[in-house]
Coordinates of C-alpha atoms and ligand atoms in Angstrom, one line a residue:
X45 CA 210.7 137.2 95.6
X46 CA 209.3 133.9 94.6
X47 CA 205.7 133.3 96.5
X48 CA 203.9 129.6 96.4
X49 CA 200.2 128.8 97.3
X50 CA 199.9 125.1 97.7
X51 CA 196.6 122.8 98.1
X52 CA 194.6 125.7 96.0
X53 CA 191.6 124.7 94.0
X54 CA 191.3 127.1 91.3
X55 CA 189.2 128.1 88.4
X56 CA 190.2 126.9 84.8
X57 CA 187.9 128.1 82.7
X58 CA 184.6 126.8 83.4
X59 CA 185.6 123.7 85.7
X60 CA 188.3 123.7 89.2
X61 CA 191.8 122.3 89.2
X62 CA 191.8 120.6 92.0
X63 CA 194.2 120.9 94.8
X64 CA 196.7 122.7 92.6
X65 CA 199.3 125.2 93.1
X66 CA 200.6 128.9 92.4
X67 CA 203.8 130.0 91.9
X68 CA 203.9 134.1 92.2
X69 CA 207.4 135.5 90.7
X70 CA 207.6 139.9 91.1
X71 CA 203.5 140.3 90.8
X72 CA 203.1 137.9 87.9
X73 CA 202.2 134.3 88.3
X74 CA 205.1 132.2 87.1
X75 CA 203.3 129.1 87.1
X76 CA 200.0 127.6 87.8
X77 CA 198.7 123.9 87.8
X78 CA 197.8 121.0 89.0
X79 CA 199.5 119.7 92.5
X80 CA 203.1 120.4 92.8
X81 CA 206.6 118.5 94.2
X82 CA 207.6 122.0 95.0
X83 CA 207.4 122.8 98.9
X84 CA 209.9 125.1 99.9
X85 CA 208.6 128.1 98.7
X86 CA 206.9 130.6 100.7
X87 CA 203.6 130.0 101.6
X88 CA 201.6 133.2 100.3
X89 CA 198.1 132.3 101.4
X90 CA 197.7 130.4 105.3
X91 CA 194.5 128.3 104.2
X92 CA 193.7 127.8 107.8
X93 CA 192.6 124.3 107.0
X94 CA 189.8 125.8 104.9
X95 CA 188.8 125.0 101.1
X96 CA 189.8 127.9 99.2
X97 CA 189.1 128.7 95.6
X98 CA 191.1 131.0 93.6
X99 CA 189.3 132.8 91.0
X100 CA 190.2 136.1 88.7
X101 CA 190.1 138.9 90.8
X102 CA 187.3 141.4 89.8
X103 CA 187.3 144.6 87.3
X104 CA 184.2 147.1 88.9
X105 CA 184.2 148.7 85.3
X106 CA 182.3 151.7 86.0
X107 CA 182.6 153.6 89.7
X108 CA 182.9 157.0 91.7
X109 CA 184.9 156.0 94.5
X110 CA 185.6 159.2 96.2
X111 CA 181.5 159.1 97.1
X112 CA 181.7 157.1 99.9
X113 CA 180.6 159.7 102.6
X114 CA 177.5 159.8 100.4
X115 CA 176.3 156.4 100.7
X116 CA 172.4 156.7 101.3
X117 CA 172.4 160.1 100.0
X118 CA 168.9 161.0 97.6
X119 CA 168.0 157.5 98.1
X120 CA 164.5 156.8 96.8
X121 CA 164.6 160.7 94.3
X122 CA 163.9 160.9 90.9
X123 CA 166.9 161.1 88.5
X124 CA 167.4 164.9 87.9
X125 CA 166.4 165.7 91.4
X126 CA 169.0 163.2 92.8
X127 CA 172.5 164.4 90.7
X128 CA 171.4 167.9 90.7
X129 CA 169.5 168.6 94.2
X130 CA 170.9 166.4 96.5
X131 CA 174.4 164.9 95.0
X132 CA 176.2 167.7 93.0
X133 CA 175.5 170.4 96.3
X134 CA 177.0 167.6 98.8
X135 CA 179.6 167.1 96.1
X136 CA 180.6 170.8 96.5
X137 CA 181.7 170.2 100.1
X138 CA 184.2 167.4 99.7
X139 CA 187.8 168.7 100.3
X140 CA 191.3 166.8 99.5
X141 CA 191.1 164.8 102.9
X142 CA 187.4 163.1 102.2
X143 CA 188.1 162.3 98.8
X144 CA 191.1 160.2 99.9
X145 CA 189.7 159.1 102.6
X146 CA 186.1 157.8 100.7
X147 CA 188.8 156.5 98.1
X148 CA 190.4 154.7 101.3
X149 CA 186.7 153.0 102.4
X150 CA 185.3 152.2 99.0
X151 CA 188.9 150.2 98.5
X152 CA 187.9 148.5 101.8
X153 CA 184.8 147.4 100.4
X154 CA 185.8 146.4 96.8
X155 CA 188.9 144.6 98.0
X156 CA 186.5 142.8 100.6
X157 CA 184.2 141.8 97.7
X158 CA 186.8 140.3 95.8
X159 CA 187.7 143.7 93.2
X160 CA 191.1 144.4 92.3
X161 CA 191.0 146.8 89.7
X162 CA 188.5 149.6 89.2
X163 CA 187.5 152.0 86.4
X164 CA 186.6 155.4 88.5
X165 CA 185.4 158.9 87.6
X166 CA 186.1 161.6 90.0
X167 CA 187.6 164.8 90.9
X168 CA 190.6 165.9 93.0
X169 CA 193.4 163.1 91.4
X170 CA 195.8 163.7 93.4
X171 CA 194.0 162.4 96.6
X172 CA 192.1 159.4 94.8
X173 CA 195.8 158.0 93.4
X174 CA 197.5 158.9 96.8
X175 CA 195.0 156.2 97.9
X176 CA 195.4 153.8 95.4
X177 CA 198.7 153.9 96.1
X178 CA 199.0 153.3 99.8
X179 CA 195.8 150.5 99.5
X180 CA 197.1 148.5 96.3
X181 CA 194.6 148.4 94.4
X182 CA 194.9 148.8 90.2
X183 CA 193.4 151.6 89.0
X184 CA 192.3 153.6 85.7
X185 CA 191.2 157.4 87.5
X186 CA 189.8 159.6 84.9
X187 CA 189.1 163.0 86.2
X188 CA 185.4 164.4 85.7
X189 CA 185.1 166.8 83.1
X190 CA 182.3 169.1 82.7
X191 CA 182.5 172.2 80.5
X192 CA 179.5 174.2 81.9
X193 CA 181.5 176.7 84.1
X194 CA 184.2 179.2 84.6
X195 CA 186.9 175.6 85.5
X196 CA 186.9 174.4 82.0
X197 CA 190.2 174.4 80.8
X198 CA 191.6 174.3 84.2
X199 CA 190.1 171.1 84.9
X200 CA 190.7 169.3 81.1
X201 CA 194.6 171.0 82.1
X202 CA 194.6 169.6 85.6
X203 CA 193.7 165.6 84.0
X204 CA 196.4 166.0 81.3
X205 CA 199.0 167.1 84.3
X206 CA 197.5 164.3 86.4
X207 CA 198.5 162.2 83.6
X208 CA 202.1 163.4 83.0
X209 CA 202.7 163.1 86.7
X210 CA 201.2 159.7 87.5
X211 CA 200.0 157.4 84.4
X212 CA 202.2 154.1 84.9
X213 CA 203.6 154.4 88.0
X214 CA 203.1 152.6 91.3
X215 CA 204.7 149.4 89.3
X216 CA 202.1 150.3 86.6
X217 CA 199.0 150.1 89.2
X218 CA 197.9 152.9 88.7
X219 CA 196.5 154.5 85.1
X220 CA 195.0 157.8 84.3
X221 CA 192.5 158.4 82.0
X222 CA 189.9 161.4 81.3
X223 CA 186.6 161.2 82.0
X224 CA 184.0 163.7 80.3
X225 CA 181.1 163.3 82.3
X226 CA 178.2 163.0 79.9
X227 CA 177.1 165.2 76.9
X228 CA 174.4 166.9 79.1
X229 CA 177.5 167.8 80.4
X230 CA 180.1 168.4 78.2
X231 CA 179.5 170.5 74.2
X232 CA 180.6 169.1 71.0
X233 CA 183.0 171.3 71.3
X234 CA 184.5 170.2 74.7
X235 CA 184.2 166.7 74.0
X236 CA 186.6 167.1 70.7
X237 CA 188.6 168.8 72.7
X238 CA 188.9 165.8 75.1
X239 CA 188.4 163.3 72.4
X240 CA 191.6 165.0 70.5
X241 CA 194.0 165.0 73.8
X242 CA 193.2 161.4 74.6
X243 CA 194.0 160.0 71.1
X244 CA 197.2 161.8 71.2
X245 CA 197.9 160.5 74.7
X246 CA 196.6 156.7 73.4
X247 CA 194.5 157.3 77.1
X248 CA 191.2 155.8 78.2
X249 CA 188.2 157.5 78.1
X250 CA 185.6 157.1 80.7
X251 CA 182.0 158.7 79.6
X252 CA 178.2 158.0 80.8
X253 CA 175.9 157.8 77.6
X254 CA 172.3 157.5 77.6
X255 CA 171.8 156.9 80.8
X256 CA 168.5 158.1 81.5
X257 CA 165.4 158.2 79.1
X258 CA 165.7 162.4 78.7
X259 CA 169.0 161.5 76.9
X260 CA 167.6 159.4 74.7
X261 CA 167.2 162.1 71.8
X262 CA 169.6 164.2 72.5
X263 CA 172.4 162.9 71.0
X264 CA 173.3 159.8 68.6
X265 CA 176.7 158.0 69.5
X266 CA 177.1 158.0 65.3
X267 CA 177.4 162.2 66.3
X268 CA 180.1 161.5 68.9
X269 CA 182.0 159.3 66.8
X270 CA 182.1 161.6 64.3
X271 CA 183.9 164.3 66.6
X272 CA 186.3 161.7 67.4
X273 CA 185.3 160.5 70.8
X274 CA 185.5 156.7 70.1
X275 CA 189.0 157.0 68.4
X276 CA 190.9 155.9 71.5
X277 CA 190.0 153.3 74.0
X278 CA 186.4 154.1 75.1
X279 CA 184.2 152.5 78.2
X280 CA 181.0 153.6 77.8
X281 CA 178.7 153.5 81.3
X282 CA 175.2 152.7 80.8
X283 CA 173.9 153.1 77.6
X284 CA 170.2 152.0 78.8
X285 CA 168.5 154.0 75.6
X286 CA 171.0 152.6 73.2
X287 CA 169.3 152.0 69.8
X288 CA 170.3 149.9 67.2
X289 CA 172.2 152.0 65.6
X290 CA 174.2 153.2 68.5
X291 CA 174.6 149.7 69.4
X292 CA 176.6 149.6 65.4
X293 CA 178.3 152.4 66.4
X294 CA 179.5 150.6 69.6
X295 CA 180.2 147.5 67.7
X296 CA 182.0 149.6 64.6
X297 CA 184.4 151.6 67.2
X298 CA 184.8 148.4 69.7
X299 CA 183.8 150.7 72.4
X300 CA 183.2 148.8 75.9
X301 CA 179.8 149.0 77.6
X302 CA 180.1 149.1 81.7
X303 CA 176.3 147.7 82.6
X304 CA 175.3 149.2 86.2
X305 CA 172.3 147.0 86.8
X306 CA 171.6 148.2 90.8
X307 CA 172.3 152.1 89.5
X308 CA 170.1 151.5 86.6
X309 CA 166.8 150.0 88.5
X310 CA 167.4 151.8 91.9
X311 CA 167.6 155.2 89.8
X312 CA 164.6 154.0 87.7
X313 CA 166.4 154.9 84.5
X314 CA 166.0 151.3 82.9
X315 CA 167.0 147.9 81.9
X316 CA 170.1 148.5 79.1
X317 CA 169.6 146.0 76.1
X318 CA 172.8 144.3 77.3
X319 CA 171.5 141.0 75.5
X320 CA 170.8 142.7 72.4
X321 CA 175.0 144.2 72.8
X322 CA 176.0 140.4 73.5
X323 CA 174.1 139.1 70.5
X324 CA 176.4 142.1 68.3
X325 CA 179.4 141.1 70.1
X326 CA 179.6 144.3 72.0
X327 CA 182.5 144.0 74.8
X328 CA 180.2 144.4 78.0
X329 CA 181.6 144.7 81.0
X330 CA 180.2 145.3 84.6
X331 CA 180.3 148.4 86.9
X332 CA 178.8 148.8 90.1
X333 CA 178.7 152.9 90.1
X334 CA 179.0 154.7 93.3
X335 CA 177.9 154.0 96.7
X336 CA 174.6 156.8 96.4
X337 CA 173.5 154.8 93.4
X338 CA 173.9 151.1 93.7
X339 CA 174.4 151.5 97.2
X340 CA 177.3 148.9 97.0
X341 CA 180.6 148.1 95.1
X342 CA 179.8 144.3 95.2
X343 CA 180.5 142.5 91.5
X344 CA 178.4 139.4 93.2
X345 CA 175.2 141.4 93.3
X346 CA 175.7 143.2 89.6
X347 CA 176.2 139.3 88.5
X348 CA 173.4 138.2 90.1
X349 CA 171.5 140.7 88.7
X350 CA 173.2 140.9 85.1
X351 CA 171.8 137.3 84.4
X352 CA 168.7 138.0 86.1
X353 CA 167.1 141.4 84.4
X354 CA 167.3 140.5 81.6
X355 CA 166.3 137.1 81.6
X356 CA 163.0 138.7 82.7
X357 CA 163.4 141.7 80.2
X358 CA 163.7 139.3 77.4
X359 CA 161.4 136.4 78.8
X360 CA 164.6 133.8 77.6
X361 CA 165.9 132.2 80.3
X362 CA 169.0 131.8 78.0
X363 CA 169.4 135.2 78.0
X364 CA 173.0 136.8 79.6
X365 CA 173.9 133.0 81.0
X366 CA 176.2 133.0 84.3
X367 CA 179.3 132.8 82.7
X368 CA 178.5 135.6 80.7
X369 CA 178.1 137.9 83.7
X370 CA 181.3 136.1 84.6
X371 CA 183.3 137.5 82.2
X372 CA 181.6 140.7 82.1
X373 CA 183.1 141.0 85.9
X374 CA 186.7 139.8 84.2
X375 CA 188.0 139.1 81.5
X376 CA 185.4 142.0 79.6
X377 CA 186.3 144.6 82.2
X378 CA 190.4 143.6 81.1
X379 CA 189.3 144.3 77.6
X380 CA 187.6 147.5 78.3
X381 CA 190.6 149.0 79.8
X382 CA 192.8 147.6 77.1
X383 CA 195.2 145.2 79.8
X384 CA 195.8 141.3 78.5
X385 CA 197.4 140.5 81.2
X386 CA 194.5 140.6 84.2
X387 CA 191.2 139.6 84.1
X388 CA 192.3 135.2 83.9
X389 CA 194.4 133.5 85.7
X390 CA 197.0 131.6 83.7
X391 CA 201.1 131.4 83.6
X392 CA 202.2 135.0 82.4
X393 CA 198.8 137.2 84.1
X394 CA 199.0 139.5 86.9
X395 CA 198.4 137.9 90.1
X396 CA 195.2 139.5 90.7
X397 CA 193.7 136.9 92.9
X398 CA 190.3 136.7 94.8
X399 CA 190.1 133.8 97.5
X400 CA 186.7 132.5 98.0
X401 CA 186.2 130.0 100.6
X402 CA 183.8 127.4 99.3
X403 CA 182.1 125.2 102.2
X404 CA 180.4 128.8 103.0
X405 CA 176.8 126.9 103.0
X406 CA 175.3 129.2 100.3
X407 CA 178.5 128.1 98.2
X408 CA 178.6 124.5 99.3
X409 CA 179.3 122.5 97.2
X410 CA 180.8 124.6 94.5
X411 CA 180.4 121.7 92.4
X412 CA 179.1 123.9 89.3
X413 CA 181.9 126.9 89.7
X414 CA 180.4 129.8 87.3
X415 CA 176.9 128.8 88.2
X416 CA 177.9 128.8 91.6
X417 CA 179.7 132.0 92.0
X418 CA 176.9 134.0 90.0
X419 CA 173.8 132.8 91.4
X420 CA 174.7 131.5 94.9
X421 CA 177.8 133.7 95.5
X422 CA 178.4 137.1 97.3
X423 CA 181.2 139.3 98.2
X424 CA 181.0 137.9 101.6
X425 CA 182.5 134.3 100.4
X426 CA 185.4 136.5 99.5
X427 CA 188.1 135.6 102.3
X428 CA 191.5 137.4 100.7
X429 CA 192.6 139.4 97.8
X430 CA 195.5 140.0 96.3
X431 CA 196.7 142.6 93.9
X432 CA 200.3 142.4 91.9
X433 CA 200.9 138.8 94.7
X434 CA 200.4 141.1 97.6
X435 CA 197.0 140.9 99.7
X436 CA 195.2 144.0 100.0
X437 CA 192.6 141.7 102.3
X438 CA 193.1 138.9 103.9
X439 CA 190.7 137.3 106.7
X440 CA 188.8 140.3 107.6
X441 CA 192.2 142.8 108.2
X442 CA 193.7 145.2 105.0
X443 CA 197.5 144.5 105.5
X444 CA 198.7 147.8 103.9
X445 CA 196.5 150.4 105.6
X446 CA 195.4 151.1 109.0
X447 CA 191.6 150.8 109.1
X448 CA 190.9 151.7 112.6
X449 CA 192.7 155.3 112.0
X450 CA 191.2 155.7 108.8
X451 CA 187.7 155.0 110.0
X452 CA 187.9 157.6 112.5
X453 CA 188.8 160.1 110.1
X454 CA 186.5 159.5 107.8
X455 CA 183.7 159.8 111.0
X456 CA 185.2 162.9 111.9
X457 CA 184.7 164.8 108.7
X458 CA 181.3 162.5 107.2
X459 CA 179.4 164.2 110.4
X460 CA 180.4 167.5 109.9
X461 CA 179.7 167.5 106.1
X462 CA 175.8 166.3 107.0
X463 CA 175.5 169.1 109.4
Ligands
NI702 NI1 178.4 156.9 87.1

């Protein structure tokens, strides 16, 4: 079914076509311009009088989203003492239910923000994708691998099966990766292991290096390309104690960086040398980790702070402009995953739309677009989203799923774990 969006400003590049239109044909936009003849099409998008700007919808490159019922949890704790004291225990609690229900709620809040495909790390599949697949989001879900009890190969056997069953379905929504969770994690040995099944697959691999200083001699990435683990498509999250040559390494294997800014300074772990990675033509993207580390999934703030940090780090106020951090939240994160068609929106793309509405004062005027978005923006300008032509929020309701019921689940179980 053919769906049309008339009287649309919407981002070109750097500048706004003004008062132009959208054509949406089965989840792809069929054409895109400047004002059309065409009216008798179905409107898509009531504007409600309002001036609405269209815009790429966002990539969160790097996130847990089954964490939601532990927003808040370890706030203000040191590193170690945060994953392995206060996370990893509460982690040990979550059943089937909360996982799809905290995949349900951190939907919510990315589709809200203007997100429409994310890059997650998690356990329990089958829940997380049941999820994705009622809400309508895109997804790459790699399961979390660690090889440092008696689960191993159950849970490298369970991603590969997750894989087989689900990888390209839901109209090819939904994408399955594997995700070893660090090499403080994971041995050589298991990470080959991984590294070898991917490659065969041609799957993503979703991995935290060098997040935290500790790391920072343990391992060199030159080590884990030599077992292999850079032979597929790689997004790397973090890499804060990247050295030079790591940063090679990155370049050499075109493996993708997911920059957590808010996870990275609230943690206390670092500023990554993202402008160094730019300068080498590293494909950064950004991520906004998981509700107990950020504590948001909000693309606007990891801008914001993208261009900021390291403007400061570097003392160059040319450093990581706005519509680099742009990107990074787009058109990088579609790199990363290895998808041309999302991440812009032109004739031919996904329609993976976020609707901003720009006479919200702290937008007004929108006269400079990029600037704009990334240093006066926030999720809340957001006013709809669509994923594949179909809204997954639209003017504060989430067509597909019933919040009310899902909220009072969620409440339900969140109070007993915390007990
Ligand atoms: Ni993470």
């Amino acid at each position: 079914m053919k769906k049309f969006i008339d009287n649309i400003h919407i981002l070109k590049d750097e500048t706004i076509i003004e008062n132009g239109f959208i054509e949406i044909e089965d989840g792809i936009i069929s054409n895109i311009g400047e004002s059309s003849n065409n009216k008798a099409n179905t409107l898509a998008l009531d504007l409600k009088g309002k001036r609405i700007l269209a815009i790429p919808g966002m990539i969160n490159s790097h996130t847990h989203s089954g964490m939601a019922a532990l927003k808040g949890a370890g706030d203000d704790l040191p590193f170690e003492q945060w994953l392995f004291q206060t996370i990893i225990p509460l982690e040990e609690q979550l059943d089937d239910e909360m996982i799809y229900l905290s995949t349900m709620i951190s939907q919510m809040e990315m589709a809200r923000n203007g997100i429409t495909t994310f890059v997650d790390m998690y356990m329990m599949l089958d829940s997380i994708i049941k999820a994705v697949d009622e809400f309508g989001m895109r997804a790459y879900i790699c399961r979390g691998l660690q090889d440092d009890s008696l689960e191993d190969g159950q849970r490298l056997q369970k991603n590969i099966k997750a894989y087989e069953k689900y990888h390209g379905t839901a109209n090819g929504r939904i994408s399955v990766g594997f995700g070893p969770h660090s090499p403080y994690l994971c041995s050589k040995e298991y990470l080959k292991k991984i590294a070898d099944v991917a490659q065969e697959l041609n799957a993503l691999i979703h991995i935290h290096l060098k997040e935290s200083q500790k790391e920072s001699h343990q391992y060199t990435f030159r080590e884990l390309a030599n077992i292999g683990l850079f032979n597929t498509q790689t997004i790397a999250a973090h890499c804060v104690y990247a050295d030079s040559d790591d940063i090679q390494v990155l370049k050499e294997f075109n493996v993708s960086v997911a920059h957590n800014p808010s996870s990275n300074l609230k943690l206390a772990n670092g500023i990554a040398p993202i402008e160094k990675m730019h300068q080498e033509g590293v494909n950064v993207c950004l991520g906004t980790d998981s509700v107990s580390s950020n504590n948001s999934l909000d693309l606007f703030k990891e801008m914001l702070l993208a261009s900021l940090i390291h403007k400061g780090e570097t003392k160059d106020p040319q450093a990581i402009p706005a519509i680099v951090s742009f990107k990074m939240a787009t058109s990088n994160g579609a790199n990363a995953v290895g998808q041309k068609n999302i991440g812009l929106l032109e004739k031919g793309m996904r329609a993976d739309i976020a609707f901003l509405d720009m006479d919200n004062i702290n937008l007004f005027p929108l006269i400079k677009p990029i600037s704009n978005i990334v240093y006066s923006g926030r999720g809340s300008d957001v006013i709809a989203t669509m994923v594949d032509g179909d809204f997954i929020y639209y003017f504060g309701t989430y067509p597909k799923i019933n919040e009310e019921a899902i909220k009072k689940q969620f409440m339900e179980k969140y109070v007993k774990l915390y007990k």
